[in-house]
XYZ file of C-alpha atoms in Angstrom:
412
model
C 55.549 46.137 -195.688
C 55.618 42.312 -196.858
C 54.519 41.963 -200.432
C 50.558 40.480 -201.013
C 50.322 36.490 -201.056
C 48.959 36.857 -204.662
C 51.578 39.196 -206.538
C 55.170 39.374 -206.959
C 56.911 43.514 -206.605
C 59.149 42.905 -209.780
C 57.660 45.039 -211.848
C 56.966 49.279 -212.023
C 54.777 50.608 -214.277
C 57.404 51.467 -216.902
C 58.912 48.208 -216.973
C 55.170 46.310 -217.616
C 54.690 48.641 -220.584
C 58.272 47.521 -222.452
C 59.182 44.214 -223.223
C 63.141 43.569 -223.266
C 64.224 40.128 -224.710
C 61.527 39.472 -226.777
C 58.211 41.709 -228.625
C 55.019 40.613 -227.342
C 54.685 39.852 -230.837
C 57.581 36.537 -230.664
C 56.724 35.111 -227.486
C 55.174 31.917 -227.076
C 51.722 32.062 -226.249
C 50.638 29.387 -223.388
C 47.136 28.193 -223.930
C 44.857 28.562 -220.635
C 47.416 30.380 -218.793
C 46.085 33.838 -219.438
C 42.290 33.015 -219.295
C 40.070 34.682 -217.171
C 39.519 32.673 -214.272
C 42.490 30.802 -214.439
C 43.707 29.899 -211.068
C 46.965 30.600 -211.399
C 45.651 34.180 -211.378
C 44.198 34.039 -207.747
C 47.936 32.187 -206.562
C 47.257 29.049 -207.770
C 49.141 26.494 -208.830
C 46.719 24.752 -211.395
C 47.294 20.971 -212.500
C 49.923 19.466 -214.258
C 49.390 19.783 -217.750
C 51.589 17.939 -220.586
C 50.273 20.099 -222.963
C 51.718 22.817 -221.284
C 54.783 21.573 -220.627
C 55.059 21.562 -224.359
C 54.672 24.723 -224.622
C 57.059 25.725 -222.127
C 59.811 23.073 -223.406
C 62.540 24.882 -225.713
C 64.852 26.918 -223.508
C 66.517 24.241 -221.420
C 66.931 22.433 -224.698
C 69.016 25.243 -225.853
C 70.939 25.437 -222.990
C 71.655 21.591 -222.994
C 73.918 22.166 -225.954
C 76.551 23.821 -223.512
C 75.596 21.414 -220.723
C 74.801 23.509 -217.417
C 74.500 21.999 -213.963
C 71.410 22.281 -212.315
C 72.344 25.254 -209.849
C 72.980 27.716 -212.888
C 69.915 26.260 -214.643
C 67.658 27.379 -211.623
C 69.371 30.820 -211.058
C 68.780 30.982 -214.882
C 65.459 30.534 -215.348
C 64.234 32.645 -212.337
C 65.995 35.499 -213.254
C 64.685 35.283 -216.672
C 61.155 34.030 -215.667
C 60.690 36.140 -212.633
C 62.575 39.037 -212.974
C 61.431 39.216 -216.909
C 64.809 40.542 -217.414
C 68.095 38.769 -218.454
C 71.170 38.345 -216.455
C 72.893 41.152 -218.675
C 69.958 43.409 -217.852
C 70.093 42.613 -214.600
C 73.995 43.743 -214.318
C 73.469 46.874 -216.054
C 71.113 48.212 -213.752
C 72.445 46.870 -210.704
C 76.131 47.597 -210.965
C 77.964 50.582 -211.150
C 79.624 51.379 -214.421
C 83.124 50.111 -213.977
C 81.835 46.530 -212.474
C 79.711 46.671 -215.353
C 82.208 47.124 -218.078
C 84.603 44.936 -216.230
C 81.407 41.638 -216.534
C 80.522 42.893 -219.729
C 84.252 42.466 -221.072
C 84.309 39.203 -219.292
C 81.269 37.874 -221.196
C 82.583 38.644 -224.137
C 86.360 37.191 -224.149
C 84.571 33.704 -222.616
C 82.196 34.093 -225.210
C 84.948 34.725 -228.007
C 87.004 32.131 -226.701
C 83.623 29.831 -226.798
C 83.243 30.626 -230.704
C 86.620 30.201 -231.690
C 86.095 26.040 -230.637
C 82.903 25.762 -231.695
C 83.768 27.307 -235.327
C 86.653 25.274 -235.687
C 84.960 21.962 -234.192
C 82.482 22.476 -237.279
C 85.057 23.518 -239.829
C 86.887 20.338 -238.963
C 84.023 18.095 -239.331
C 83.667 20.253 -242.595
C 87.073 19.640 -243.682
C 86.672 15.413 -242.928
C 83.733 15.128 -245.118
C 85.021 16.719 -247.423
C 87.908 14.506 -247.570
C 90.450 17.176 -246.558
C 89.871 19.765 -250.242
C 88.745 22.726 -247.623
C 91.391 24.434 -245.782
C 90.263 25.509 -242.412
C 89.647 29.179 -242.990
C 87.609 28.296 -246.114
C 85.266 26.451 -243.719
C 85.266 29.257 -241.484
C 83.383 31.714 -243.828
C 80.665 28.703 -244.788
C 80.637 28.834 -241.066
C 79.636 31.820 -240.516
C 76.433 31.559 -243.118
C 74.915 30.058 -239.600
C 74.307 33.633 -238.897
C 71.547 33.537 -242.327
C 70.182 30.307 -240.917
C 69.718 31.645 -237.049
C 67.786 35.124 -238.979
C 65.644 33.391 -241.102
C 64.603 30.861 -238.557
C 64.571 33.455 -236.202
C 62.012 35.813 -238.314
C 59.248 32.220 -237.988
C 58.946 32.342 -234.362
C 60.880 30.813 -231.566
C 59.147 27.796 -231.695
C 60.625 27.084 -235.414
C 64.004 27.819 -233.943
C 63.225 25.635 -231.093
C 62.512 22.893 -233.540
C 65.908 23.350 -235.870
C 67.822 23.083 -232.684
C 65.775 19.732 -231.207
C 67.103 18.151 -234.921
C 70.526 19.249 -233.910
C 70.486 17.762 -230.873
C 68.817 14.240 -232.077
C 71.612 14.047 -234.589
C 74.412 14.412 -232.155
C 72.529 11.760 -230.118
C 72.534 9.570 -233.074
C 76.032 9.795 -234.427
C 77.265 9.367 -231.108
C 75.414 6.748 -229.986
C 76.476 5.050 -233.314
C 79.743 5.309 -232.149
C 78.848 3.981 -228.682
C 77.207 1.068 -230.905
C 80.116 -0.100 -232.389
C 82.800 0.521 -230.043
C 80.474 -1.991 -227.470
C 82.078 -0.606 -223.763
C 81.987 -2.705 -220.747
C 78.649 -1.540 -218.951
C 80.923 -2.846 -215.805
C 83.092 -0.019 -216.078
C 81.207 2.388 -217.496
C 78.621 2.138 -214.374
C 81.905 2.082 -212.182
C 83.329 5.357 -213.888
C 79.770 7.088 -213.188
C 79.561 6.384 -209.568
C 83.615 6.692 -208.804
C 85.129 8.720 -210.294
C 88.877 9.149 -210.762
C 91.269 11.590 -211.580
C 94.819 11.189 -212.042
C 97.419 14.433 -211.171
C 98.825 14.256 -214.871
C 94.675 15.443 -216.246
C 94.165 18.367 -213.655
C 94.328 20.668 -216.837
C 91.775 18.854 -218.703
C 90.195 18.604 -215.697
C 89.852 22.359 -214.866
C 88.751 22.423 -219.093
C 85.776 20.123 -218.809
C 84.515 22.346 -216.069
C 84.951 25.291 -218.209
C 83.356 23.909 -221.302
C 80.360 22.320 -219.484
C 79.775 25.603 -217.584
C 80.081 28.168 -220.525
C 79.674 31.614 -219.145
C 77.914 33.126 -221.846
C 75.063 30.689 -222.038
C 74.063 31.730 -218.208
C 73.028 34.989 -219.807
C 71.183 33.072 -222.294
C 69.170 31.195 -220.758
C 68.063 34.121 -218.530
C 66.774 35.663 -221.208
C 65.137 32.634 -223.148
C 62.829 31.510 -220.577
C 61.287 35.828 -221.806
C 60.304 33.655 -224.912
C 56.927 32.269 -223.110
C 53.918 34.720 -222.338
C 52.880 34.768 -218.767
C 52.145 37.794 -215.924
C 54.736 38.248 -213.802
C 53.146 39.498 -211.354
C 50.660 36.819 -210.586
C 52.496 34.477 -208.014
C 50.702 31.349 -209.490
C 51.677 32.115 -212.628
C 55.200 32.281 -212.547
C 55.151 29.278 -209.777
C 53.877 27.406 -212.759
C 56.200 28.706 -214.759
C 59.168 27.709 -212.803
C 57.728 24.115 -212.553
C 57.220 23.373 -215.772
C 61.197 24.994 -216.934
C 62.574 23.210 -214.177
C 60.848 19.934 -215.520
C 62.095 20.867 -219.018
C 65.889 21.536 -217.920
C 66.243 18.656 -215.753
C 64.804 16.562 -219.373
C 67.317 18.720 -221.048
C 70.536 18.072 -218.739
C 69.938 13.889 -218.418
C 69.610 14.213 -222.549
C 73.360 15.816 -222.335
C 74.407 13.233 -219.966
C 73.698 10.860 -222.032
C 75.120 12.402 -225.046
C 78.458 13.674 -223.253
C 78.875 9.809 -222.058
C 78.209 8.467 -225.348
C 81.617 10.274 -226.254
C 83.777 10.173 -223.102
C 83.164 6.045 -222.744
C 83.765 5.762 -226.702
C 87.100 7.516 -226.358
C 88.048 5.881 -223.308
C 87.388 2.568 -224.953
C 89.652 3.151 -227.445
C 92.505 4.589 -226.205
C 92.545 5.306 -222.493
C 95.571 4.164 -221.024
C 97.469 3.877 -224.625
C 100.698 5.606 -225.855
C 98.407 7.711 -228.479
C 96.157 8.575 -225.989
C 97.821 12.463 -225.462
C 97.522 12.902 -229.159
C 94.199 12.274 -229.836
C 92.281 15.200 -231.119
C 89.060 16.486 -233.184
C 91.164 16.504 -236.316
C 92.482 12.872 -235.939
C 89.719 11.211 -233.857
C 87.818 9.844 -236.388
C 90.586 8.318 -238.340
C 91.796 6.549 -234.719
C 88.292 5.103 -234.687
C 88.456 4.034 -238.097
C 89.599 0.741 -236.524
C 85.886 0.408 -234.888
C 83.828 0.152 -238.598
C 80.745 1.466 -238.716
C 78.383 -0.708 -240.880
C 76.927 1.294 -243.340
C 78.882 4.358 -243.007
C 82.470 4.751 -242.163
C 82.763 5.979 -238.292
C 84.997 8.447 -239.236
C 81.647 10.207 -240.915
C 79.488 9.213 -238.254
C 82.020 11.613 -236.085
C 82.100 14.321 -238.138
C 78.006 14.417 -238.561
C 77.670 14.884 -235.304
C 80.617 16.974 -234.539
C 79.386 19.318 -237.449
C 75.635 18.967 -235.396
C 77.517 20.312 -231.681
C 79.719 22.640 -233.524
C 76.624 24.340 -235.899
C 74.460 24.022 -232.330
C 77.107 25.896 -230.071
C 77.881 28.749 -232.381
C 73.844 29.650 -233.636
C 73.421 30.086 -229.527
C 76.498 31.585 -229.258
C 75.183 34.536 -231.646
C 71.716 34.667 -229.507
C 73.746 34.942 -226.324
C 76.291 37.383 -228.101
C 73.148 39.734 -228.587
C 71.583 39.716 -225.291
C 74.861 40.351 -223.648
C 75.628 43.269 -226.080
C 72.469 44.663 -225.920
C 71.513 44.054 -221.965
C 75.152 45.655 -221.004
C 75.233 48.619 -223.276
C 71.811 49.076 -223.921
C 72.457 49.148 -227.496
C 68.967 49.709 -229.639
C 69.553 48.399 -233.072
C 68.353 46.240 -235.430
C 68.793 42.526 -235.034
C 70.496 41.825 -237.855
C 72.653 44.874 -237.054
C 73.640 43.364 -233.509
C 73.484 39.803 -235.158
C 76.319 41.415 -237.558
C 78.498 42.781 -234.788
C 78.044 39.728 -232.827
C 79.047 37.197 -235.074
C 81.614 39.585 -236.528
C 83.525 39.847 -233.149
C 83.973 36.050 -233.207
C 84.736 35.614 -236.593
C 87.728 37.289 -237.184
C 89.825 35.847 -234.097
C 88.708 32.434 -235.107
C 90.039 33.269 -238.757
C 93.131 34.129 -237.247
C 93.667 31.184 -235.895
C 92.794 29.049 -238.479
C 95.385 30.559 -240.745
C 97.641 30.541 -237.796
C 97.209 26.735 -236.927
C 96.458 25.432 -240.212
C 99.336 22.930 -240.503
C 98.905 21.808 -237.382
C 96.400 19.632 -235.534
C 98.548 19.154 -232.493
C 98.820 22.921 -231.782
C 94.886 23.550 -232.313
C 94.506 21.084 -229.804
C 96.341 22.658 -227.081
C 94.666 25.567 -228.342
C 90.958 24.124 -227.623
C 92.484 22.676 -224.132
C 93.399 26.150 -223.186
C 90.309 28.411 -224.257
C 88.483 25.614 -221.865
C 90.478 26.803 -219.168
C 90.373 30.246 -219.983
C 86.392 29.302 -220.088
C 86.730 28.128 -216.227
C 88.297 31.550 -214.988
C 85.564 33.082 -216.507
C 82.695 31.264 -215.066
C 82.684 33.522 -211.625
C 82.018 36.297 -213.289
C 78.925 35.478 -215.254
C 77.897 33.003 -211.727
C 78.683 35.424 -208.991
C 75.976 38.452 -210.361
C 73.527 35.558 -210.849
C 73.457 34.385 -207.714
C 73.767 37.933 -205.800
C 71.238 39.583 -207.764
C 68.457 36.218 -207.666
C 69.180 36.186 -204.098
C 67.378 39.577 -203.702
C 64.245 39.728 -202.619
C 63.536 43.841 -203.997
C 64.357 41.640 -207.300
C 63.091 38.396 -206.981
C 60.011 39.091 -204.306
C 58.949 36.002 -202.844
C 60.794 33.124 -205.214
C 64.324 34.578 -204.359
C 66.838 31.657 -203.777
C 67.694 30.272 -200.417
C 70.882 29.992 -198.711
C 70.896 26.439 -198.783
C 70.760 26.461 -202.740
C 73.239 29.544 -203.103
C 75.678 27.836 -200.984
C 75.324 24.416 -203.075
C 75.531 26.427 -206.280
């Protein structure tokens, strides 16, 4: 029996009455989009509306900060938005125990191995400001106070969280385009490195890194679950189409924002010392001082650097806490208190990334091969948080009528 034009069969009667990601209470509500006679209600897809699109922008925003391609974005935000349960949920209901445990496991060494680089990144920009009187494990614990930060914001709304995170992101954009400022690349080349691309033999392991660090694992569970944060019915078809138009409006704002951002760096570097005998050394430690060379203006580059690699490193490990506690809680099904799962969360990550800062403390070099290797290890782990997504979105007992295609699970 094919499912009515007007309603999507996600949904039993248990699952309307509980909501799992976020309280009624948190979400977002969207004005108009629960009226009455709203015709999204009847299957239609009303107007465009930049008011709306407001309202819906936040998630993809979030996400931006680890960088997703477009494929995982989609999957994403139909799980989330359709299925009005996370990835993580997903998994656990879907999978037998074992191949649960085994992804759940997964999702956690990625995201482990995620937090260890984005602590240190931040303790390092910590350390350079404070002209080198902080030893890294020091600016580990202030660190981890992120975890206060992320609750109290949290306990305002998503929206306020929303907003802390948009002034993370503006200041990366501005320290690094700063950078991009001063160092004044060839727009020649840079438009020639866009559209051809080379890679040379001698990078193939910091070429199978950037794929692992642009593609995090644990942020496809997160964004699964943050497109919950908005309030709409599920199971009216016009709804959710709107839904999915205005996120995948939001994302694609989100990702050419990143671009930008993630080329502001790359050209900047490659400026400077592509091609050069230091060019294998350079690190997050000593990249500032390297660029020392460049100025600044009013404020030494070398700060400029470590503002906004103190902005991406605060960013990346705040969302890697939220994404810590959907994946905990969606895979074991673990009812606690936030601050509880917050705790264990954070906790997990914490005390490896301690570890190594006492272990690598004296050397820079080391902590660099370090970071080049968890992005590997981040690349291995990427088929099993991408595989699940794009079996279980492809089902149409889960999914109803806005299940993926072939066409886009083959491109994906």
């Amino acid at each position: 029996m094919q499912p009515e034009d007007n309603k999507v069969p996600l949904l039993s009667d248990q699952d309307s009455d509980e909501d799992v990601a976020y309280d009624s209470g948190e979400k977002v509500h969207i004005v108009g989009i629960n009226e009455p006679d709203d015709e999204a209600s009847l299957g239609v897809v009303p107007p465009f509306s930049w008011k709306k699109l407001w309202l819906f922008t936040g998630p993809g925003f979030l996400m931006s900060i680890a960088f997703l391609d477009p494929g995982n974005l989609e999957g994403d935000l139909q799980a989330g938005a359709i299925a009005r349960k996370h990835l993580a949920e997903l998994c656990s209901e879907e999978y037998p125990t074992w191949d649960r445990m085994v992804l759940w496991v997964m999702a956690e060494l990625a995201l482990i191995g995620a937090d260890i680089q984005e602590v240190i990144g931040s303790v390092i920009a910590i350390k350079i400001l404070s002209n080198g009187s902080l030893p890294l494990w020091a600016g580990v614990l202030i660190t981890a106070s992120d975890r206060f930060i992320f609750l109290f914001l949290e306990n305002y709304g998503v929206r306020k969280l929303e907003a802390f995170f948009a002034v993370l992101i503006a200041t990366m954009a501005v320290s690094f385009a700063w950078m991009f400022g001063e160092t004044k690349p060839s727009g020649t080349e840079l438009l020639h490195g866009v559209l051809v691309p080379k890679l040379s033999s001698k990078t193939i392991k910091q070429a199978v890194g950037v794929v692992g660090c642009i593609i995090m694992p644990h942020n496809v569970f997160l964004h699964s679950a943050l497109v919950q944060s908005r309030e709409i019915d599920r199971n009216k078809k016009g709804q959710v189409q709107e839904a999915l138009n205005y996120y995948s409006i939001e994302s694609t704002a989100a990702l050419i924002i990143s671009f930008i951002i993630n080329l502001f760096v790359t050209t900047v570097f490659a400026k400077a010392f592509y091609d050069t005998e230091i060019a294998t050394g350079i690190g997050l430690g000593n990249a500032g001082q390297y660029l020392e060379t460049y100025g600044g203006g009013l404020l030494p580059i070398l700060y400029i650097w470590a503002i906004g690699l103190l902005a991406a490193g605060q960013s990346s490990t705040i969302t890697g806490t939220y994404a810590g506690q959907f994946i905990m809680g969606g895979f074991l099904k673990l009812k606690l208190k936030k601050w509880v799962r917050a705790l264990i969360t954070r906790s997990c990550a914490i005390i490896p990334t301690i570890i190594v800062a006492l272990v690598f403390e004296s050397s820079e070099a080391a902590l660099d091969t370090l970071n080049e290797w968890l992005n590997v290890l981040q690349s291995f782990q990427i088929p099993f948080a991408l595989i699940p997504l794009l079996c279980l979105v492809s089902k149409e007992q889960i999914m109803g009528a806005f299940r993926i295609g072939h066409v886009l699970k083959v491109c994906c």
